[in-house]
Coordinates of C-alpha atoms and ligand atoms in Angstrom, one line a residue:
X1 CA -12.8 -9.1 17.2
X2 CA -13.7 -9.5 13.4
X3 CA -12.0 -9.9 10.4
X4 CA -9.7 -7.2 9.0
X5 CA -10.0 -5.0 6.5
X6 CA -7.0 -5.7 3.5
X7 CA -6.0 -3.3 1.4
X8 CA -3.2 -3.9 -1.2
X9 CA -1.4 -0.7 -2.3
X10 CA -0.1 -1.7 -5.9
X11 CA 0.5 -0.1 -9.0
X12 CA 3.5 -1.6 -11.4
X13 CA 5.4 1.5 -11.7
X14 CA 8.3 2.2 -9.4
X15 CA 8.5 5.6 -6.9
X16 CA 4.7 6.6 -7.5
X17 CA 4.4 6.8 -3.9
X18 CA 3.2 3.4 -2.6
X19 CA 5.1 2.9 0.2
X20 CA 4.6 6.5 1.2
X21 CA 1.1 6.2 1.0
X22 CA 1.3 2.3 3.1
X23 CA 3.2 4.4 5.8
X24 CA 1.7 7.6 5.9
X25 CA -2.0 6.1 5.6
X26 CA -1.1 3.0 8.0
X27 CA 0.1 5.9 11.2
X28 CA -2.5 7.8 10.5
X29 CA -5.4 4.6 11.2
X30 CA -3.4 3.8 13.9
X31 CA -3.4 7.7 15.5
X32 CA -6.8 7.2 15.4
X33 CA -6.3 4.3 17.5
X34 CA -7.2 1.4 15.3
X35 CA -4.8 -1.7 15.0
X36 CA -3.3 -1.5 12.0
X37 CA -0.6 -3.5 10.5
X38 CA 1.8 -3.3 7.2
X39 CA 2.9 -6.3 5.3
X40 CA 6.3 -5.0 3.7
X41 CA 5.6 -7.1 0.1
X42 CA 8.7 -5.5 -1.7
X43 CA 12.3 -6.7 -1.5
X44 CA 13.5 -3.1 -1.5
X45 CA 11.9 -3.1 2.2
X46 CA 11.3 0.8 2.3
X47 CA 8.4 0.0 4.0
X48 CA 10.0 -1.6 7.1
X49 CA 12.7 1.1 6.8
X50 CA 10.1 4.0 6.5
X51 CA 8.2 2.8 9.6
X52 CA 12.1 2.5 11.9
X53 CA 12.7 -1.3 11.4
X54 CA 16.6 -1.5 11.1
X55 CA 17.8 -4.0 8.7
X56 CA 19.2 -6.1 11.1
X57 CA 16.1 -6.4 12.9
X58 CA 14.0 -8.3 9.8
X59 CA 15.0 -12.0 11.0
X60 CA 11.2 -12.9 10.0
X61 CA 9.9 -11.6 7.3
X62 CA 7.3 -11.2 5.1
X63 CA 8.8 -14.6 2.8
X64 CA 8.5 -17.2 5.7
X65 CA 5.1 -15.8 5.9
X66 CA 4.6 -16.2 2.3
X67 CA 6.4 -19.7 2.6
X68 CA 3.9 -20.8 5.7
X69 CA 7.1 -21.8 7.7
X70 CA 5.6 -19.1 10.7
X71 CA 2.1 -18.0 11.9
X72 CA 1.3 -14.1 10.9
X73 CA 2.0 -13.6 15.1
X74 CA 4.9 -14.4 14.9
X75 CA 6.7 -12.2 12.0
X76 CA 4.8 -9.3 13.6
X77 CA 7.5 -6.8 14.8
X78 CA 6.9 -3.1 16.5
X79 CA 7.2 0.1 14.6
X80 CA 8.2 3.3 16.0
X81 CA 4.6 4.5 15.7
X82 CA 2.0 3.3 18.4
X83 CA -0.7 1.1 17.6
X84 CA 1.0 0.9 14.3
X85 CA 2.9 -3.2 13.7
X86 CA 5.1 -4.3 10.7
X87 CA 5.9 -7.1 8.7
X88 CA 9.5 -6.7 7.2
X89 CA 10.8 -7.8 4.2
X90 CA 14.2 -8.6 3.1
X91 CA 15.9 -9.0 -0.8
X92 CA 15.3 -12.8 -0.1
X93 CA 11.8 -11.9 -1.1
X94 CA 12.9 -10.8 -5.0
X95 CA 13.0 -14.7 -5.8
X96 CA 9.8 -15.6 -4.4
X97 CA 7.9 -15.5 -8.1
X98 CA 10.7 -18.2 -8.9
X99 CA 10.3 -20.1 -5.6
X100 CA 7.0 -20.8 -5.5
X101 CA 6.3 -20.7 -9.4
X102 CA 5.5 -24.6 -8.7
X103 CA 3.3 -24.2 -5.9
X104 CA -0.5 -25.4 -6.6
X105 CA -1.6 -23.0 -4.5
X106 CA 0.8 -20.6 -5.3
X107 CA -1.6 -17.2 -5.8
X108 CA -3.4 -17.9 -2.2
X109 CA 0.0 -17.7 -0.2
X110 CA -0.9 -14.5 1.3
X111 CA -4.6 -15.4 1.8
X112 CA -3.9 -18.7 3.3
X113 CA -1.3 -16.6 6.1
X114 CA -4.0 -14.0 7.2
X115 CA -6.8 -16.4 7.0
X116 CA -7.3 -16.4 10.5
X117 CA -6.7 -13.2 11.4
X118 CA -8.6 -11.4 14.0
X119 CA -6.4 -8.8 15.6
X120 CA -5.8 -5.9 13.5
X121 CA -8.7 -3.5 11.7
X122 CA -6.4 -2.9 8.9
X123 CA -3.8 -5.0 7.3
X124 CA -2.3 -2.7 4.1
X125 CA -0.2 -4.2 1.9
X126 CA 2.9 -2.4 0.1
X127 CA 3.1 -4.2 -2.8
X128 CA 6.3 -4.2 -4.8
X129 CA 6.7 -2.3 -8.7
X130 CA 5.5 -5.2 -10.8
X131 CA 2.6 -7.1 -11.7
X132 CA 4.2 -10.2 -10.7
X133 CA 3.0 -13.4 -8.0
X134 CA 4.0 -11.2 -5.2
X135 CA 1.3 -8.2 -6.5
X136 CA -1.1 -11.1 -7.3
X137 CA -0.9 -12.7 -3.6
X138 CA -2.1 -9.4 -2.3
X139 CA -4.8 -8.7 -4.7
X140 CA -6.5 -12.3 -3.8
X141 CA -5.9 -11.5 -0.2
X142 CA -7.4 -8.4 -0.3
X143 CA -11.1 -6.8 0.6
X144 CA -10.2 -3.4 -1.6
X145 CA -7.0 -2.2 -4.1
X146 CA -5.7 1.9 -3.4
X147 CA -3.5 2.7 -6.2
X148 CA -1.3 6.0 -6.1
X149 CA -1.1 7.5 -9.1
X150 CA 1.8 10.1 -10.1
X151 CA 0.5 13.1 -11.4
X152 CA 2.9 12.9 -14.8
X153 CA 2.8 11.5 -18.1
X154 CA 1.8 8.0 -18.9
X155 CA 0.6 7.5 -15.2
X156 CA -2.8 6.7 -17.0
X157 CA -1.7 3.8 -19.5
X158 CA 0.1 2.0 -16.7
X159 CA -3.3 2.3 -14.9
X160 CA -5.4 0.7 -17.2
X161 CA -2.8 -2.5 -16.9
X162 CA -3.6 -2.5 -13.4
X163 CA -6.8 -2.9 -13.5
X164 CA -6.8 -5.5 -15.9
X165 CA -5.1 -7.7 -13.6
X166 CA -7.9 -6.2 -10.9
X167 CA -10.6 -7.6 -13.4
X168 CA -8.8 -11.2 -13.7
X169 CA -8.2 -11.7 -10.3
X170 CA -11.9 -10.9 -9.7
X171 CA -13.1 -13.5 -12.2
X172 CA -11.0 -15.9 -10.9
X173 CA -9.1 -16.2 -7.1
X174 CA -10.9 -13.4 -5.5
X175 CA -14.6 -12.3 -6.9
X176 CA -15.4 -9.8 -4.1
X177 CA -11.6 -7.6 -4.4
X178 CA -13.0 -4.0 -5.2
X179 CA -11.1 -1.0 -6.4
X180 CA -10.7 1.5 -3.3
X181 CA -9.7 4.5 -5.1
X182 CA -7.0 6.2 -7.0
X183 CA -4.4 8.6 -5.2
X184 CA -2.7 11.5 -7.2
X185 CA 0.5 11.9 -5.4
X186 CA 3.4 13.8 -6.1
X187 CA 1.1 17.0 -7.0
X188 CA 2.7 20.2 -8.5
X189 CA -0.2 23.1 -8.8
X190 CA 2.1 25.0 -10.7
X191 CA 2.9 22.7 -13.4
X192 CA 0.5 21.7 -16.3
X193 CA 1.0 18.4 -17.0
X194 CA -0.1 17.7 -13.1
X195 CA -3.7 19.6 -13.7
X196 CA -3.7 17.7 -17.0
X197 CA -3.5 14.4 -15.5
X198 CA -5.3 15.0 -12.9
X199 CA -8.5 16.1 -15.2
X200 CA -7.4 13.3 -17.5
X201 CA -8.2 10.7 -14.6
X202 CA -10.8 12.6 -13.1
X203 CA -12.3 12.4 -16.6
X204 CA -11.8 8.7 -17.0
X205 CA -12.4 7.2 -13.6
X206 CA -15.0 9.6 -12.2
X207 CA -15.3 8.8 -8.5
X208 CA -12.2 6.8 -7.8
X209 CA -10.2 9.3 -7.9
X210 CA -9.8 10.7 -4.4
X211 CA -10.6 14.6 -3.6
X212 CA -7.7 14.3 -1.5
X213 CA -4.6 14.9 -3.5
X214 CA -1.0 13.8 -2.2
X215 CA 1.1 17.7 -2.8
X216 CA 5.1 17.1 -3.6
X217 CA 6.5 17.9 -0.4
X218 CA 10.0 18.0 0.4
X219 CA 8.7 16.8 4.1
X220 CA 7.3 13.6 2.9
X221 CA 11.1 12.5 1.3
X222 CA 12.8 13.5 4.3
X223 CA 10.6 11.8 7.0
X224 CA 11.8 8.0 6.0
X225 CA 15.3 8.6 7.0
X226 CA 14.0 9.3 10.7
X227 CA 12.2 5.9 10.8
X228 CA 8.9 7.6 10.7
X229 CA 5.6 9.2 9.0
X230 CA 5.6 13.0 8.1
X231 CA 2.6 13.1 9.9
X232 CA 5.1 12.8 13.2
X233 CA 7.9 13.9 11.5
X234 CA 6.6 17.3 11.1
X235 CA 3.0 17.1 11.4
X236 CA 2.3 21.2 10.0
X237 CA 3.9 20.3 6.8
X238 CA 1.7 20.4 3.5
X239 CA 2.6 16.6 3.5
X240 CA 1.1 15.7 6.6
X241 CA -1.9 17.4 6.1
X242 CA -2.6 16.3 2.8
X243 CA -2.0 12.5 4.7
X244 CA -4.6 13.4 7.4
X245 CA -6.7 14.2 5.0
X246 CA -6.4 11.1 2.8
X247 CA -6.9 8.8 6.1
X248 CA -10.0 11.0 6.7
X249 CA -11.3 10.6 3.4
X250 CA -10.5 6.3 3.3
X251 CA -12.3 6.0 6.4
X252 CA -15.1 8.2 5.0
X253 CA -15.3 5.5 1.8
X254 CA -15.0 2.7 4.5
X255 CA -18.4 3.7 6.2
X256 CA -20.5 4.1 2.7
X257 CA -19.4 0.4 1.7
X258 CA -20.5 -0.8 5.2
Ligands
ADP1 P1 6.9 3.5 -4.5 O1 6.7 2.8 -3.2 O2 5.7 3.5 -5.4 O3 8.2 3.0 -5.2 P2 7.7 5.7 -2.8 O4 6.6 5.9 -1.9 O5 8.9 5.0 -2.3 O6 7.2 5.1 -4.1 O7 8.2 7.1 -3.3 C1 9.3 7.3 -4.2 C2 10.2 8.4 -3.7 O8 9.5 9.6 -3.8 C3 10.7 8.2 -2.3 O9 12.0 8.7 -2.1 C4 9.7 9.1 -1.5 O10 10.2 9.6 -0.3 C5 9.4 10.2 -2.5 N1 8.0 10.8 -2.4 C6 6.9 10.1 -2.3 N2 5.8 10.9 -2.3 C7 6.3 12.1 -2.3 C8 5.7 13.4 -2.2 N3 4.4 13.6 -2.2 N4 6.5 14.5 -2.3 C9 7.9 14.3 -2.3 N5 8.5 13.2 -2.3 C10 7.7 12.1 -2.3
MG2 MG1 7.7 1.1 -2.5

């Protein structure tokens, strides 16, 4: 086995479709049968919810990981989607940037726990709505950053924060993090300000924006209450294609780096 592949999802802003995009992208590696596993890096825990962990089944979670107190083996729990493994979160994790404000080491936290890890092809991370140590951790962890961008106003300014943090984490913890691409999620063809934004970025970031664009689908809002992906909750949906598609196109971006 080699090393994985990391990818943090971040972006500050809240309900831009991160976790969607973690779950979504992280079944459909795994369909294609490789080993993929999410790290659920937000208190709110929608991630572990999305993918059918119940509440009471986060005993470990993604802050003893943080905290070194466990191996990643052993906060590794099942998801209702094959080939497809979780780490939970919990709220205990909301006062992690207060917890380990102290620690020397306290950017690498996330690095130091998947150091050695040599079982999964992917490990994404669903990074919480803030730019805070939690966001940083998986940034200097990571190989690449995929940012989901709403298609609606002032989706761009918060962008360009983003990637300022993208630019100091590269001159400092982690030189080699690269910028995956950009997502548009949440797409309405027949509204204005989507096709505006969606030239806007096009405009400004060229390439990293994705061809594949993320429609809004009442399918992919319903599927987290079932514990699972749209792309099993009802795989013919506009949703679920749009998800295939995106997994195709990241693995497509995968192969021109290597
Ligand atoms: P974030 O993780 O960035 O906060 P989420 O992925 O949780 O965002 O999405 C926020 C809300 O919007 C959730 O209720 C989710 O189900 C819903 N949602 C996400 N993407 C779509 C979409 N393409 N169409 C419709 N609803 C969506
Ligand atoms: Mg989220």
């Amino acid at each position: 086995m080699t090393k994985p592949t990391i990818i943090a999802i971040a972006n500050q802003k809240g309900g831009v479709g991160k976790t969607t995009t973690a779950v979504n992208l992280g079944a459909g590696l795994a369909a294609r049968g490789l080993k993929t596993l999410i790290i659920d890096l937000d208190p709110q825990g929608n991630a572990s919810t999305g993918v059918g962990c119940s509440v009471r089944g986060r005993e470990l979670t993604s802050y003893d990981l943080l905290a070194g107190r466990i191996t990643l083996p052993e906060v590794v729990i099942d998801t209702n989607i094959d080939g497809l493994k979780l780490v939970p979160s919990t709220p205990d994790l909301s006062s992690a940037d207060i917890d380990f404000s102290a620690l020397p080491n306290r950017i690498r936290l996330m690095k130091a726990a998947l150091s050695a890890e040599q079982d999964y092809k992917y490990i994404l991370i669903d990074c919480p709505p803030a730019l805070g140590l939690l966001t940083v951790n998986a940034l200097v962890a990571a190989d690449t950053v995929l940012v989901p961008l709403q298609a609606e106003f002032y989706a761009l300014e918060g962008l360009s924060q983003l990637l300022m943090t993208v630019r100091e984490v590269r001159q400092g913890a982690n030189p080699d993090l690269r910028v995956d691409g950009v997502v548009l999620t949440m797409y309405d063809g027949r509204n204005n300000l989507s096709q505006q934004v969606e030239a806007d970025a096009r405009a400004t970031l060229g390439e990293l924006v994705y061809t594949t664009i993320i429609p809004r689908n009442v399918r992919i809002s319903e599927a987290p209450s079932h514990g699972l992906p749209v792309t099993i909750y009802d795989p013919a949906s506009a949703g679920s294609r749009a998800y295939n598609a995106l997994t195709g196109e990241f693995l497509d971006r995968q192969k021109e780096i290597a």
